PDB file of C-alpha atoms in Angstrom:
ATOM      1  CA  HIS U 767      13.413  -5.252  31.545  1.00  0.00           C
ATOM      2  CA  PRO U 768      10.840  -6.798  28.389  1.00  0.00           C
ATOM      3  CA  SER U 769      10.217 -10.525  28.541  1.00  0.00           C
ATOM      4  CA  MET U 770      11.675 -13.085  26.677  1.00  0.00           C
ATOM      5  CA  GLY U 771       8.567 -14.375  25.191  1.00  0.00           C
ATOM      6  CA  GLU U 772       7.726 -10.531  24.435  1.00  0.00           C
ATOM      7  CA  ALA U 773      11.242 -10.456  22.392  1.00  0.00           C
ATOM      8  CA  PHE U 774      10.669 -13.691  20.547  1.00  0.00           C
ATOM      9  CA  THR U 775       6.798 -12.105  19.194  1.00  0.00           C
ATOM     10  CA  THR U 776       8.084  -8.760  18.568  1.00  0.00           C
ATOM     11  CA  THR U 777      11.027 -10.454  16.459  1.00  0.00           C
ATOM     12  CA  LEU U 778       9.608 -13.247  15.003  1.00  0.00           C
ATOM     13  CA  SER U 779       6.857 -11.116  13.581  1.00  0.00           C
ATOM     14  CA  MET U 780       9.015  -8.157  12.291  1.00  0.00           C
ATOM     15  CA  ILE U 781      10.990 -11.110  10.446  1.00  0.00           C
ATOM     16  CA  VAL U 782       8.373 -12.366   8.603  1.00  0.00           C
ATOM     17  CA  VAL U 783       6.907  -9.131   7.396  1.00  0.00           C
ATOM     18  CA  SER U 784      10.282  -8.164   6.351  1.00  0.00           C
ATOM     19  CA  GLU U 785      11.576 -10.930   4.830  1.00  0.00           C
ATOM     20  CA  LEU U 786       8.634 -12.351   2.538  1.00  0.00           C
ATOM     21  CA  GLY U 787       9.854 -11.182  -0.867  1.00  0.00           C
ATOM     22  CA  ASP U 788      12.938  -9.867   0.399  1.00  0.00           C
ATOM     23  CA  LYS U 789      15.770 -10.427  -2.125  1.00  0.00           C
ATOM     24  CA  THR U 790      17.237 -13.217   0.156  1.00  0.00           C
ATOM     25  CA  PHE U 791      13.468 -15.043  -0.468  1.00  0.00           C
ATOM     26  CA  PHE U 792      14.011 -14.825  -4.154  1.00  0.00           C
ATOM     27  CA  ILE U 793      17.724 -15.959  -3.866  1.00  0.00           C
ATOM     28  CA  ALA U 794      16.311 -18.844  -1.473  1.00  0.00           C
ATOM     29  CA  ALA U 795      13.166 -19.539  -3.839  1.00  0.00           C
ATOM     30  CA  LEU U 796      15.024 -19.412  -7.166  1.00  0.00           C
ATOM     31  CA  LEU U 797      17.661 -21.838  -5.725  1.00  0.00           C
ATOM     32  CA  ALA U 798      15.729 -24.080  -4.960  1.00  0.00           C
ATOM     33  CA  MET U 799      13.845 -24.684  -8.260  1.00  0.00           C
ATOM     34  CA  ARG U 800      17.280 -25.470  -9.642  1.00  0.00           C
ATOM     35  CA  HIS U 801      19.059 -27.252  -6.818  1.00  0.00           C
ATOM     36  CA  ASP U 802      18.320 -30.176  -3.939  1.00  0.00           C
ATOM     37  CA  ARG U 803      16.126 -27.900  -1.591  1.00  0.00           C
ATOM     38  CA  ARG U 804      17.133 -29.924   1.345  1.00  0.00           C
ATOM     39  CA  ALA U 805      20.993 -27.942   0.862  1.00  0.00           C
ATOM     40  CA  VAL U 806      19.151 -24.630  -0.376  1.00  0.00           C
ATOM     41  CA  PHE U 807      17.489 -24.671   3.282  1.00  0.00           C
ATOM     42  CA  LEU U 808      20.486 -25.437   4.861  1.00  0.00           C
ATOM     43  CA  GLY U 809      22.399 -23.041   3.273  1.00  0.00           C
ATOM     44  CA  ALA U 810      19.643 -20.234   3.824  1.00  0.00           C
ATOM     45  CA  ALA U 811      18.862 -21.018   6.896  1.00  0.00           C
ATOM     46  CA  GLY U 812      22.470 -21.233   8.186  1.00  0.00           C
ATOM     47  CA  ALA U 813      23.232 -17.653   6.602  1.00  0.00           C
ATOM     48  CA  LEU U 814      20.288 -16.162   8.119  1.00  0.00           C
ATOM     49  CA  VAL U 815      20.571 -17.683  11.780  1.00  0.00           C
ATOM     50  CA  ALA U 816      24.141 -16.553  11.484  1.00  0.00           C
ATOM     51  CA  MET U 817      23.631 -13.019  10.546  1.00  0.00           C
ATOM     52  CA  THR U 818      20.697 -12.756  13.502  1.00  0.00           C
ATOM     53  CA  ALA U 819      23.297 -13.866  15.989  1.00  0.00           C
ATOM     54  CA  LEU U 820      25.598 -11.380  14.681  1.00  0.00           C
ATOM     55  CA  SER U 821      23.053  -8.480  14.847  1.00  0.00           C
ATOM     56  CA  VAL U 822      21.788  -9.707  18.359  1.00  0.00           C
ATOM     57  CA  GLY U 823      25.778  -9.522  19.221  1.00  0.00           C
ATOM     58  CA  LEU U 824      26.190  -6.182  18.167  1.00  0.00           C
ATOM     59  CA  GLY U 825      22.522  -5.296  19.831  1.00  0.00           C
ATOM     60  CA  VAL U 826      24.167  -6.643  22.868  1.00  0.00           C
ATOM     61  CA  VAL U 827      27.726  -4.694  22.484  1.00  0.00           C
ATOM     62  CA  LEU U 828      26.204  -1.188  21.528  1.00  0.00           C
ATOM     63  CA  PRO U 829      24.547  -0.673  24.828  1.00  0.00           C
ATOM     64  CA  ALA U 830      27.559  -1.858  26.721  1.00  0.00           C
ATOM     65  CA  ILE U 831      29.781   0.850  25.044  1.00  0.00           C
ATOM     66  CA  MET U 832      27.515   3.503  24.730  1.00  0.00           C
ATOM     67  CA  PRO U 833      24.598   5.078  27.202  1.00  0.00           C
ATOM     68  CA  LYS U 834      21.538   3.278  27.403  1.00  0.00           C
ATOM     69  CA  GLU U 835      19.839   6.241  26.576  1.00  0.00           C
ATOM     70  CA  TYR U 836      21.522   6.671  23.200  1.00  0.00           C
ATOM     71  CA  THR U 837      20.910   3.031  21.996  1.00  0.00           C
ATOM     72  CA  HIS U 838      17.225   3.414  23.090  1.00  0.00           C
ATOM     73  CA  TRP U 839      16.718   6.460  21.236  1.00  0.00           C
ATOM     74  CA  ALA U 840      19.145   5.257  18.319  1.00  0.00           C
ATOM     75  CA  ALA U 841      16.478   2.416  18.470  1.00  0.00           C
ATOM     76  CA  VAL U 842      13.665   4.598  17.997  1.00  0.00           C
ATOM     77  CA  ALA U 843      15.283   6.416  15.053  1.00  0.00           C
ATOM     78  CA  LEU U 844      16.040   3.455  13.371  1.00  0.00           C
ATOM     79  CA  PHE U 845      12.277   2.243  13.758  1.00  0.00           C
ATOM     80  CA  VAL U 846      10.579   5.463  12.661  1.00  0.00           C
ATOM     81  CA  TYR U 847      13.283   6.066   9.566  1.00  0.00           C
ATOM     82  CA  PHE U 848      12.362   2.360   8.468  1.00  0.00           C
ATOM     83  CA  GLY U 849       8.881   2.660   9.294  1.00  0.00           C
ATOM     84  CA  GLY U 850       8.512   5.800   7.845  1.00  0.00           C
ATOM     85  CA  LYS U 851      10.545   4.903   4.687  1.00  0.00           C
ATOM     86  CA  LEU U 852       8.299   1.518   4.093  1.00  0.00           C
ATOM     87  CA  VAL U 853       5.100   3.952   4.380  1.00  0.00           C
ATOM     88  CA  TRP U 854       6.636   6.065   1.804  1.00  0.00           C
ATOM     89  CA  GLU U 855       7.569   3.414  -0.665  1.00  0.00           C
ATOM     90  CA  ALA U 856       4.103   1.623  -0.170  1.00  0.00           C
ATOM     91  CA  LEU U 857       2.203   5.141  -0.977  1.00  0.00           C
ATOM     92  CA  ASP U 858       4.692   5.954  -4.018  1.00  0.00           C
ATOM     93  CA  MET U 859       3.470   2.360  -5.172  1.00  0.00           C
ATOM     94  CA  PHE U 860       0.057   3.239  -4.726  1.00  0.00           C
ATOM     95  CA  ARG U 861       0.231   6.533  -6.631  1.00  0.00           C
ATOM     96  CA  LYS U 862       1.987   5.178  -9.759  1.00  0.00           C
ATOM     97  CA  GLY U 863       0.234   2.045  -9.878  1.00  0.00           C
ATOM     98  CA  GLU U 864       3.318  -0.141  -9.132  1.00  0.00           C
ATOM     99  CA  GLY U 865       3.757  -3.263  -7.296  1.00  0.00           C
ATOM    100  CA  LEU U 866       0.471  -4.938  -8.088  1.00  0.00           C
ATOM    101  CA  GLY U 867       2.962  -8.087  -9.286  1.00  0.00           C
ATOM    102  CA  PRO U 868       5.631  -9.718  -8.503  1.00  0.00           C
ATOM    103  CA  SER U 869       8.839  -7.530  -7.182  1.00  0.00           C
ATOM    104  CA  GLU U 870      11.445  -6.473  -9.420  1.00  0.00           C
ATOM    105  CA  GLU U 871      14.062  -8.125  -7.117  1.00  0.00           C
ATOM    106  CA  LEU U 872      12.025 -11.372  -8.442  1.00  0.00           C
ATOM    107  CA  GLU U 873      13.770 -10.560 -12.202  1.00  0.00           C
ATOM    108  CA  GLN U 874      17.213  -9.047 -10.791  1.00  0.00           C
ATOM    109  CA  VAL U 875      17.578 -12.167  -8.968  1.00  0.00           C
ATOM    110  CA  GLU U 876      16.498 -14.245 -12.071  1.00  0.00           C
ATOM    111  CA  ALA U 877      19.274 -12.405 -13.633  1.00  0.00           C
ATOM    112  CA  ASP U 878      22.360 -13.030 -11.503  1.00  0.00           C
ATOM    113  CA  LEU U 879      21.428 -16.750 -11.125  1.00  0.00           C
ATOM    114  CA  LYS U 880      21.326 -16.887 -15.312  1.00  0.00           C
ATOM    115  CA  GLY U 881      24.669 -14.982 -14.991  1.00  0.00           C
ATOM    116  CA  GLY U 882      26.523 -18.533 -16.307  1.00  0.00           C
ATOM    117  CA  ASP U 883      29.095 -18.672 -13.808  1.00  0.00           C
ATOM    118  CA  ALA U 884      30.439 -22.498 -13.034  1.00  0.00           C
ATOM    119  CA  SER U 885      29.553 -22.349  -9.406  1.00  0.00           C
ATOM    120  CA  LYS U 886      26.103 -21.784 -10.206  1.00  0.00           C
ATOM    121  CA  ARG U 887      25.488 -25.098 -11.900  1.00  0.00           C
ATOM    122  CA  LEU U 888      26.979 -27.206  -9.248  1.00  0.00           C
ATOM    123  CA  ARG U 889      24.952 -29.971  -8.228  1.00  0.00           C
ATOM    124  CA  ASP U 890      26.711 -31.133  -5.089  1.00  0.00           C
ATOM    125  CA  PHE U 891      24.714 -31.124  -1.972  1.00  0.00           C
ATOM    126  CA  ARG U 892      27.642 -29.125  -0.181  1.00  0.00           C
ATOM    127  CA  ALA U 893      28.726 -26.790  -2.692  1.00  0.00           C
ATOM    128  CA  VAL U 894      24.519 -25.718  -3.178  1.00  0.00           C
ATOM    129  CA  ALA U 895      24.314 -25.533   0.666  1.00  0.00           C
ATOM    130  CA  ALA U 896      27.997 -23.130   0.809  1.00  0.00           C
ATOM    131  CA  GLN U 897      26.424 -20.965  -2.292  1.00  0.00           C
ATOM    132  CA  ALA U 898      23.166 -20.398  -0.583  1.00  0.00           C
ATOM    133  CA  LEU U 899      24.796 -19.582   2.609  1.00  0.00           C
ATOM    134  CA  THR U 900      26.925 -17.402   0.988  1.00  0.00           C
ATOM    135  CA  MET U 901      24.654 -15.306  -1.422  1.00  0.00           C
ATOM    136  CA  ILE U 902      21.955 -14.771   1.330  1.00  0.00           C
ATOM    137  CA  PHE U 903      24.368 -13.957   4.178  1.00  0.00           C
ATOM    138  CA  LEU U 904      26.064 -11.024   1.608  1.00  0.00           C
ATOM    139  CA  ALA U 905      22.397 -10.352   0.566  1.00  0.00           C
ATOM    140  CA  GLU U 906      21.349  -9.467   4.034  1.00  0.00           C
ATOM    141  CA  TRP U 907      24.233  -7.326   5.248  1.00  0.00           C
ATOM    142  CA  GLY U 908      22.898  -4.141   5.711  1.00  0.00           C
ATOM    143  CA  ASP U 909      19.307  -5.158   5.297  1.00  0.00           C
ATOM    144  CA  ARG U 910      16.580  -3.461   7.436  1.00  0.00           C
ATOM    145  CA  SER U 911      15.850  -6.889   9.455  1.00  0.00           C
ATOM    146  CA  GLN U 912      19.495  -6.672  10.339  1.00  0.00           C
ATOM    147  CA  ILE U 913      19.607  -3.163  11.706  1.00  0.00           C
ATOM    148  CA  SER U 914      16.132  -3.752  13.419  1.00  0.00           C
ATOM    149  CA  THR U 915      17.798  -7.025  15.099  1.00  0.00           C
ATOM    150  CA  ILE U 916      20.075  -5.022  16.443  1.00  0.00           C
ATOM    151  CA  ALA U 917      17.866  -2.436  18.032  1.00  0.00           C
ATOM    152  CA  LEU U 918      15.442  -5.099  19.486  1.00  0.00           C
ATOM    153  CA  ALA U 919      18.797  -7.049  20.681  1.00  0.00           C
ATOM    154  CA  ALA U 920      19.751  -3.621  22.612  1.00  0.00           C
ATOM    155  CA  ALA U 921      16.207  -2.661  23.805  1.00  0.00           C
ATOM    156  CA  LYS U 922      14.470  -6.136  24.470  1.00  0.00           C
ATOM    157  CA  ASP U 923      15.751  -9.894  26.035  1.00  0.00           C
ATOM    158  CA  PRO U 924      18.526 -10.808  23.324  1.00  0.00           C
ATOM    159  CA  LEU U 925      17.998 -14.580  23.820  1.00  0.00           C
ATOM    160  CA  GLY U 926      14.129 -14.017  23.030  1.00  0.00           C
ATOM    161  CA  VAL U 927      15.305 -11.917  19.951  1.00  0.00           C
ATOM    162  CA  ALA U 928      17.746 -14.142  18.892  1.00  0.00           C
ATOM    163  CA  LEU U 929      15.070 -17.569  19.024  1.00  0.00           C
ATOM    164  CA  GLY U 930      12.363 -15.267  17.195  1.00  0.00           C
ATOM    165  CA  GLY U 931      14.613 -13.828  14.485  1.00  0.00           C
ATOM    166  CA  SER U 932      16.187 -17.426  13.905  1.00  0.00           C
ATOM    167  CA  VAL U 933      12.233 -18.736  13.907  1.00  0.00           C
ATOM    168  CA  GLY U 934      11.314 -16.421  11.594  1.00  0.00           C
ATOM    169  CA  HIS U 935      13.934 -16.465   9.417  1.00  0.00           C
ATOM    170  CA  CYS U 936      13.483 -20.389   9.003  1.00  0.00           C
ATOM    171  CA  CYS U 937       9.854 -20.231   8.482  1.00  0.00           C
ATOM    172  CA  CYS U 938      10.548 -17.488   5.572  1.00  0.00           C
ATOM    173  CA  ALA U 939      13.542 -19.722   3.936  1.00  0.00           C
ATOM    174  CA  GLY U 940      11.240 -23.167   4.350  1.00  0.00           C
ATOM    175  CA  LEU U 941       8.552 -20.842   2.700  1.00  0.00           C
ATOM    176  CA  ALA U 942      10.915 -19.959  -0.274  1.00  0.00           C
ATOM    177  CA  VAL U 943      12.073 -23.265  -0.832  1.00  0.00           C
ATOM    178  CA  LEU U 944       8.992 -25.182  -0.436  1.00  0.00           C
ATOM    179  CA  GLY U 945       6.701 -22.722  -2.598  1.00  0.00           C
ATOM    180  CA  GLY U 946       9.134 -19.770  -4.390  1.00  0.00           C
ATOM    181  CA  LYS U 947       8.553 -19.744  -7.555  1.00  0.00           C
ATOM    182  CA  TYR U 948       4.567 -19.397  -6.861  1.00  0.00           C
ATOM    183  CA  LEU U 949       4.553 -17.017  -3.781  1.00  0.00           C
ATOM    184  CA  ALA U 950       7.588 -14.602  -5.791  1.00  0.00           C
ATOM    185  CA  THR U 951       4.983 -14.475  -8.922  1.00  0.00           C
ATOM    186  CA  SER U 952       1.943 -14.585  -6.586  1.00  0.00           C
ATOM    187  CA  ILE U 953       2.511 -11.774  -3.824  1.00  0.00           C
ATOM    188  CA  SER U 954       2.137  -8.288  -4.358  1.00  0.00           C
ATOM    189  CA  GLU U 955       5.199  -6.536  -3.902  1.00  0.00           C
ATOM    190  CA  ARG U 956       3.377  -3.344  -3.088  1.00  0.00           C
ATOM    191  CA  LEU U 957       1.188  -5.259  -0.367  1.00  0.00           C
ATOM    192  CA  VAL U 958       4.510  -6.692   1.442  1.00  0.00           C
ATOM    193  CA  VAL U 959       5.895  -3.075   1.403  1.00  0.00           C
ATOM    194  CA  ALA U 960       2.884  -1.727   2.979  1.00  0.00           C
ATOM    195  CA  ALA U 961       2.929  -4.684   5.665  1.00  0.00           C
ATOM    196  CA  GLY U 962       6.251  -4.009   6.440  1.00  0.00           C
TER     197      GLY U 962
END
């Protein structure tokens, strides 16, 4: 069975590559520009760590209810699918000359936050943390990093996957909160997709 250290480093690197420039990154960055950064980080990190724990739990349970061979090949198929999808998206961006600037997801998240909803204007620490937690948890649901975390937990040491995923998510949330707007407008979406 793979070691905890291997599971930790594999998951940490997968999370960092897939989450930089992702929708959850932009949500945290934009919320931090308008609200208390500590509250945004607490909510974002809480949502991402909870999603990691949920994903690892699914990754542990699925092999218990399905034969190990099936879960192994399902994990392989998911990695091949998502890897191929990212390569295809990157090639398409190169062909069309797209993705040189900030991601379209940044514009979409900015528009969502400007929606005028009263809850988005709350300055209270708990309300901001709860808002960040809710928005990021919902945005992360079904994301490729969630699916990959489930697959990694099924194939590798679950504790290493949980720790690597949690540390990776907290690092990305910290980067988003501390330098989000600068990074969001400086990172080429095409580069992130190609690296993913």
